[in-house]
């Protein structure tokens, strides 16, 4: 299930109903790019676990009821979130136009009792997904879940201390929720009678439309007559303010027969197994990478040890031959190319030693001794 801008619009509405004015009571990071913020709704006397995921495959924001295990030692990002957000109140949830950017606004007090405001901004952008903790006053990034080197993103700084800048805006794309040009909609429907082609054109002109959402809109527009095109357009997007209607729409799109009380429950059902498989695959890939690294490292080590062993054996032979030549110096005739001597290191077994005829017997002995050293 792809979370586009229109679905995020509905998710935002659901989260606002349950979470606004809640107090942060706990923060954890069970997985590398996912955090859980436990919020206490004082009016409802209920704790909600808000999942904010910057997973490259399943980035999303939702309330989750799936149990999770905290790591024994929290990482730096978790510690930073706890430092700034523990005990804070969630004052608002906003969306950047109809883009896949959702902003959680928190209000807290520092050690001196002074009020300060923070944004926790989730950008849902596939492999570029990220989660930022930002100071509202100066828009400075306090920390983010995924640090990006400057050479990987020249448009904006994605490191602590940088100024938070919204993702690059898609030029000439309009927010469909506040679009009011009825003539443009009529012209678009008339120009593109094919639903698939119209859907692609709608994606070109409007923010936050996945192809499946754009195709649903195209079908709705083609079912109307020209006089009602704009009414159908407005009604289509108005339904994304109706949570129950969108739950039913998602069930139909994903062929789900279960009953869900909220979009978050539906997302739990859809993503639970997928996300777990993704985590297992990710861990598996990491383990394979580590095993390959260690295997290559050990292969190189074995190769080096074999070489050192062979060199040591060869050096030992040089030492023995040098000592034997020194011991039996009187048996070696000048200009001899080869001699066989009894090796007293090996039960007097005969050993053949090559000699340089241009060297004297003592020089040959010294030559082998030097090779050993």
Coordinates of C-alpha atoms in Angstrom, one line a residue:
X1 CA 0.0 0.0 0.0
X2 CA 1.5 3.3 -1.1
X3 CA 0.9 6.3 1.2
X4 CA 0.5 9.3 -1.0
X5 CA -0.3 12.9 -0.1
X6 CA -4.1 12.3 -0.2
X7 CA -3.9 9.3 2.2
X8 CA -1.5 11.2 4.4
X9 CA -4.2 14.0 4.6
X10 CA -6.6 11.4 6.1
X11 CA -4.0 9.9 8.4
X12 CA -3.2 13.4 9.7
X13 CA -6.9 14.0 10.4
X14 CA -7.2 10.7 12.4
X15 CA -4.0 11.4 14.4
X16 CA -5.2 14.9 15.3
X17 CA -8.4 13.5 16.7
X18 CA -6.6 11.1 19.0
X19 CA -3.3 12.8 19.8
X20 CA -3.7 16.6 20.0
X21 CA -2.9 17.9 23.6
X22 CA -1.4 14.6 24.5
X23 CA 1.8 14.5 26.6
X24 CA 4.9 12.6 25.7
X25 CA 5.6 9.9 28.3
X26 CA 8.1 7.6 26.5
X27 CA 10.3 7.5 23.5
X28 CA 12.0 4.4 22.0
X29 CA 13.6 3.3 18.8
X30 CA 13.0 -0.4 18.3
X31 CA 14.4 -0.4 14.7
X32 CA 17.1 1.7 13.0
X33 CA 14.8 4.1 11.1
X34 CA 11.6 3.8 13.2
X35 CA 10.7 5.5 16.5
X36 CA 7.8 5.0 18.9
X37 CA 6.5 7.9 20.9
X38 CA 4.1 7.0 23.7
X39 CA 1.6 9.8 24.2
X40 CA -0.8 10.1 27.1
X41 CA -4.2 11.5 26.2
X42 CA -5.3 13.0 29.5
X43 CA -8.9 13.6 28.4
X44 CA -9.4 10.0 27.1
X45 CA -7.1 8.5 29.8
X46 CA -5.5 6.4 27.0
X47 CA -1.9 5.9 26.0
X48 CA -1.2 5.8 22.2
X49 CA 2.0 4.5 20.6
X50 CA 2.8 6.8 17.7
X51 CA 5.0 5.1 15.1
X52 CA 7.0 7.4 12.9
X53 CA 8.9 5.3 10.3
X54 CA 11.5 6.6 7.8
X55 CA 12.0 3.0 6.5
X56 CA 12.9 3.3 2.8
X57 CA 10.2 0.7 1.9
X58 CA 7.5 1.3 4.5
X59 CA 7.8 4.9 5.7
X60 CA 4.6 6.0 7.4
X61 CA 3.0 7.8 10.4
X62 CA 0.4 5.9 12.4
X63 CA -0.8 4.7 15.8
X64 CA 0.4 1.2 16.3
X65 CA -0.7 -1.7 18.6
X66 CA 2.0 -4.0 17.4
X67 CA 4.3 -5.0 20.4
X68 CA 7.9 -4.0 20.0
X69 CA 11.2 -4.6 21.9
X70 CA 13.5 -1.8 22.9
X71 CA 17.2 -2.1 22.4
X72 CA 19.2 -2.4 25.6
X73 CA 21.1 0.8 24.9
X74 CA 19.4 3.8 23.2
X75 CA 21.2 5.4 20.4
X76 CA 22.1 9.1 20.1
X77 CA 19.0 10.0 18.1
X78 CA 16.8 8.4 20.8
X79 CA 18.6 10.2 23.6
X80 CA 18.3 13.5 21.8
X81 CA 14.5 13.0 21.3
X82 CA 14.2 12.1 25.0
X83 CA 16.2 15.2 26.1
X84 CA 14.0 17.6 24.1
X85 CA 10.6 15.9 23.9
X86 CA 10.1 14.0 27.2
X87 CA 7.1 15.6 29.0
X88 CA 6.3 17.9 26.1
X89 CA 2.8 18.4 24.7
X90 CA 1.7 17.8 21.1
X91 CA 0.0 21.0 20.1
X92 CA -0.7 20.4 16.4
X93 CA -0.2 18.1 13.4
X94 CA 0.2 19.7 9.9
X95 CA 0.9 18.6 6.4
X96 CA 3.0 20.4 3.9
X97 CA 0.4 21.2 1.2
X98 CA -0.6 17.8 -0.2
X99 CA 3.0 16.5 -0.1
X100 CA 4.2 13.5 1.8
X101 CA 5.5 15.6 4.7
X102 CA 3.8 15.6 8.1
X103 CA 4.9 17.9 10.9
X104 CA 4.2 17.1 14.6
X105 CA 4.4 20.3 16.7
X106 CA 5.5 20.0 20.3
X107 CA 5.6 22.6 23.1
X108 CA 7.9 22.1 26.1
X109 CA 9.9 23.9 28.8
X110 CA 13.6 24.0 29.4
X111 CA 15.4 23.7 32.7
X112 CA 14.8 27.4 33.4
X113 CA 11.1 26.9 32.8
X114 CA 11.1 28.9 29.5
X115 CA 8.7 27.7 26.8
X116 CA 10.1 26.5 23.5
X117 CA 8.6 24.8 20.5
X118 CA 9.9 22.0 18.4
X119 CA 8.8 20.3 15.1
X120 CA 9.2 16.6 14.5
X121 CA 9.0 16.4 10.7
X122 CA 8.6 13.1 8.9
X123 CA 9.4 13.1 5.1
X124 CA 7.9 10.1 3.4
X125 CA 10.1 9.8 0.3
X126 CA 11.0 6.1 -0.3
X127 CA 14.8 5.7 0.2
X128 CA 15.1 9.4 0.9
X129 CA 12.7 9.2 3.9
X130 CA 13.9 11.0 7.0
X131 CA 12.8 12.2 10.4
X132 CA 13.9 15.6 11.7
X133 CA 13.8 17.3 15.1
X134 CA 13.8 21.0 14.4
X135 CA 13.7 24.1 16.6
X136 CA 10.6 26.1 15.5
X137 CA 12.2 29.4 16.3
X138 CA 15.2 29.4 14.0
X139 CA 14.5 26.2 12.0
X140 CA 17.8 24.7 13.1
X141 CA 18.0 20.9 12.8
X142 CA 18.7 19.5 16.3
X143 CA 19.1 16.0 15.0
X144 CA 17.7 13.6 12.3
X145 CA 17.4 9.9 12.1
X146 CA 19.4 9.6 8.9
X147 CA 22.5 11.8 8.5
X148 CA 23.3 12.6 4.8
X149 CA 26.7 13.7 3.6
X150 CA 26.6 17.1 1.8
X151 CA 27.9 15.5 -1.4
X152 CA 24.8 13.4 -1.6
X153 CA 22.4 16.3 -1.3
X154 CA 23.5 19.7 -2.6
X155 CA 20.0 21.3 -2.3
X156 CA 19.9 21.4 1.5
X157 CA 22.0 20.4 4.6
X158 CA 20.8 17.1 6.2
X159 CA 23.0 17.2 9.3
X160 CA 22.6 18.5 12.8
X161 CA 23.1 22.2 13.0
X162 CA 21.9 22.9 9.5
X163 CA 18.8 25.0 8.7
X164 CA 15.8 22.9 7.9
X165 CA 14.5 23.6 4.4
X166 CA 11.4 21.9 3.0
X167 CA 12.0 19.3 0.3
X168 CA 12.2 20.7 -3.3
X169 CA 8.7 21.7 -4.4
X170 CA 7.3 20.1 -7.5
X171 CA 7.0 23.0 -9.9
X172 CA 3.6 23.7 -11.4
X173 CA 1.8 21.2 -9.2
X174 CA -1.2 22.4 -7.2
X175 CA -2.7 21.3 -3.9
X176 CA -5.9 19.6 -5.0
X177 CA -7.7 20.3 -1.7
X178 CA -7.7 24.1 -2.3
X179 CA -7.8 24.1 -6.1
X180 CA -10.7 26.2 -7.6
X181 CA -10.2 26.5 -11.3
X182 CA -13.2 24.7 -12.7
X183 CA -12.4 25.6 -16.4
X184 CA -9.0 23.9 -16.1
X185 CA -10.7 20.7 -14.8
X186 CA -13.2 20.7 -17.6
X187 CA -10.5 21.2 -20.2
X188 CA -8.4 18.4 -18.8
X189 CA -11.3 15.9 -18.9
X190 CA -12.2 17.0 -22.5
X191 CA -8.6 16.7 -23.7
X192 CA -8.0 13.2 -22.2
X193 CA -10.9 10.8 -22.7
X194 CA -8.7 7.8 -21.9
X195 CA -8.7 7.2 -18.1
X196 CA -5.1 6.0 -17.8
X197 CA -3.8 9.0 -19.8
X198 CA -6.0 11.4 -17.8
X199 CA -4.7 9.8 -14.5
X200 CA -1.1 10.5 -15.6
X201 CA -2.0 14.1 -16.5
X202 CA -3.6 14.5 -13.1
X203 CA -0.4 13.4 -11.5
X204 CA 1.5 16.0 -13.5
X205 CA -0.7 18.9 -12.3
X206 CA -1.6 17.9 -8.7
X207 CA 0.5 17.2 -5.6
X208 CA 0.4 13.9 -3.7
X209 CA -1.4 11.7 -6.2
X210 CA -0.2 8.1 -6.6
X211 CA -1.3 6.5 -9.9
X212 CA -4.0 4.5 -8.1
X213 CA -5.5 7.6 -6.5
X214 CA -5.2 9.5 -9.8
X215 CA -6.9 6.7 -11.7
X216 CA -9.8 6.7 -9.2
X217 CA -10.2 10.4 -9.7
X218 CA -10.0 10.0 -13.5
X219 CA -12.8 7.4 -13.4
X220 CA -14.9 9.7 -11.2
X221 CA -14.5 12.6 -13.6
X222 CA -15.3 10.5 -16.7
X223 CA -18.5 9.3 -15.1
X224 CA -19.8 12.9 -14.8
X225 CA -20.9 15.2 -17.6
X226 CA -19.0 18.4 -18.3
X227 CA -21.3 20.5 -16.1
X228 CA -20.4 18.4 -13.0
X229 CA -16.7 17.8 -13.6
X230 CA -15.6 20.3 -11.0
X231 CA -18.2 19.1 -8.5
X232 CA -16.9 15.6 -8.8
X233 CA -13.4 16.8 -8.5
X234 CA -14.2 18.6 -5.2
X235 CA -16.3 15.7 -3.9
X236 CA -13.5 13.3 -4.6
X237 CA -11.1 15.1 -2.4
X238 CA -13.7 15.9 0.2
X239 CA -14.0 12.2 0.9
X240 CA -10.5 12.2 2.3
X241 CA -11.8 14.1 5.3
X242 CA -14.2 11.2 6.0
X243 CA -12.1 8.6 7.8
X244 CA -14.6 5.8 7.6
X245 CA -15.1 6.3 3.9
X246 CA -11.4 6.1 3.3
X247 CA -11.1 2.9 5.4
X248 CA -13.7 1.3 3.1
X249 CA -11.9 2.6 0.0
X250 CA -8.6 1.1 1.2
X251 CA -10.3 -2.2 2.0
X252 CA -11.6 -2.3 -1.6
X253 CA -8.3 -1.3 -3.1
X254 CA -6.4 -3.9 -1.2
X255 CA -9.0 -6.7 -1.2
X256 CA -9.3 -6.7 2.6
X257 CA -12.3 -8.5 4.3
X258 CA -11.5 -7.6 7.9
X259 CA -13.2 -4.9 9.9
X260 CA -11.0 -2.0 11.0
X261 CA -11.9 0.7 13.5
X262 CA -9.2 3.1 12.2
X263 CA -6.8 3.7 9.4
X264 CA -4.0 2.9 11.9
X265 CA -5.5 -0.5 12.6
X266 CA -5.6 -1.1 8.9
X267 CA -2.0 0.0 8.4
X268 CA -1.0 -2.3 11.3
X269 CA -2.6 -5.2 9.5
X270 CA -1.2 -4.4 6.1
X271 CA 2.4 -3.6 7.2
X272 CA 2.9 -6.0 10.1
X273 CA 4.1 -9.0 8.1
X274 CA 5.6 -6.9 5.3
X275 CA 7.7 -4.8 7.7
X276 CA 8.8 -7.8 9.6
X277 CA 9.9 -9.6 6.4
X278 CA 11.7 -6.4 5.4
X279 CA 13.5 -6.2 8.7
X280 CA 14.5 -9.9 8.5
X281 CA 15.7 -9.5 5.0
X282 CA 17.7 -6.4 6.0
X283 CA 19.2 -8.2 9.0
X284 CA 19.9 -11.2 6.7
X285 CA 21.7 -8.9 4.2
X286 CA 23.7 -7.3 6.9
X287 CA 24.8 -10.7 8.2
X288 CA 25.7 -11.9 4.8
X289 CA 27.7 -8.8 4.2
X290 CA 29.5 -9.3 7.6
X291 CA 30.1 -13.0 6.8
X292 CA 31.5 -12.1 3.4
X293 CA 33.7 -9.5 4.9
X294 CA 35.1 -11.9 7.5
X295 CA 35.4 -14.6 4.9
X296 CA 37.5 -12.4 2.6
X297 CA 39.5 -11.2 5.6
X298 CA 40.2 -14.7 6.8
X299 CA 41.1 -15.9 3.3
X300 CA 43.7 -13.1 3.0
X301 CA 44.9 -14.0 6.5
X302 CA 45.3 -17.7 5.5
X303 CA 47.1 -16.8 2.3
X304 CA 49.4 -14.6 4.3
X305 CA 50.0 -17.3 7.0
X306 CA 50.7 -19.9 4.3
X307 CA 53.2 -17.5 2.7
X308 CA 54.9 -16.8 6.1
X309 CA 54.9 -20.6 6.8
X310 CA 56.5 -21.4 3.5
X311 CA 59.1 -18.6 4.0
X312 CA 59.8 -19.9 7.5
X313 CA 60.3 -23.5 6.2
X314 CA 62.5 -22.2 3.5
X315 CA 64.5 -20.1 6.0
X316 CA 64.9 -23.1 8.2
X317 CA 66.3 -25.1 5.3
X318 CA 68.8 -22.2 4.6
X319 CA 69.9 -22.3 8.2
X320 CA 70.4 -26.1 8.2
X321 CA 72.3 -26.1 4.9
X322 CA 74.5 -23.2 6.1
X323 CA 75.4 -25.1 9.3
X324 CA 76.0 -28.4 7.5
X325 CA 78.3 -26.7 5.0
X326 CA 80.2 -25.0 7.9
X327 CA 80.5 -28.4 9.7
X328 CA 81.6 -30.3 6.7
X329 CA 83.7 -27.6 5.2
X330 CA 86.7 -29.8 4.7
X331 CA 84.7 -32.2 2.6
X332 CA 83.8 -29.6 0.0
X333 CA 86.1 -29.3 -3.0
X334 CA 86.4 -25.9 -4.7
X335 CA 84.2 -25.3 -7.8
X336 CA 81.8 -28.0 -6.8
X337 CA 78.1 -27.4 -8.0
X338 CA 76.4 -29.8 -5.7
X339 CA 77.2 -31.9 -2.6
X340 CA 75.3 -34.5 -0.6
X341 CA 75.8 -34.4 3.2
X342 CA 74.4 -36.3 6.2
X343 CA 71.8 -34.1 7.9
X344 CA 72.3 -34.6 11.6
X345 CA 69.1 -32.7 12.2
X346 CA 67.2 -35.5 10.5
X347 CA 68.8 -38.8 11.7
X348 CA 71.7 -38.3 9.3
X349 CA 69.4 -38.6 6.3
X350 CA 71.3 -37.5 3.1
X351 CA 70.5 -33.9 2.0
X352 CA 71.5 -32.5 -1.4
X353 CA 72.8 -28.9 -1.3
X354 CA 73.4 -26.7 -4.4
X355 CA 76.6 -24.7 -4.5
X356 CA 77.9 -21.8 -6.5
X357 CA 81.1 -23.0 -8.2
X358 CA 82.5 -19.5 -8.4
X359 CA 82.4 -19.2 -4.6
X360 CA 84.7 -20.9 -2.1
X361 CA 83.2 -23.5 0.3
X362 CA 83.2 -21.0 3.2
X363 CA 81.5 -18.4 1.0
X364 CA 78.8 -20.9 0.1
X365 CA 78.2 -21.6 3.7
X366 CA 78.0 -17.8 4.5
X367 CA 75.6 -17.4 1.5
X368 CA 73.1 -19.8 3.0
X369 CA 73.4 -18.3 6.5
X370 CA 72.7 -14.8 5.1
X371 CA 69.6 -16.1 3.4
X372 CA 68.3 -17.4 6.7
X373 CA 68.8 -14.1 8.4

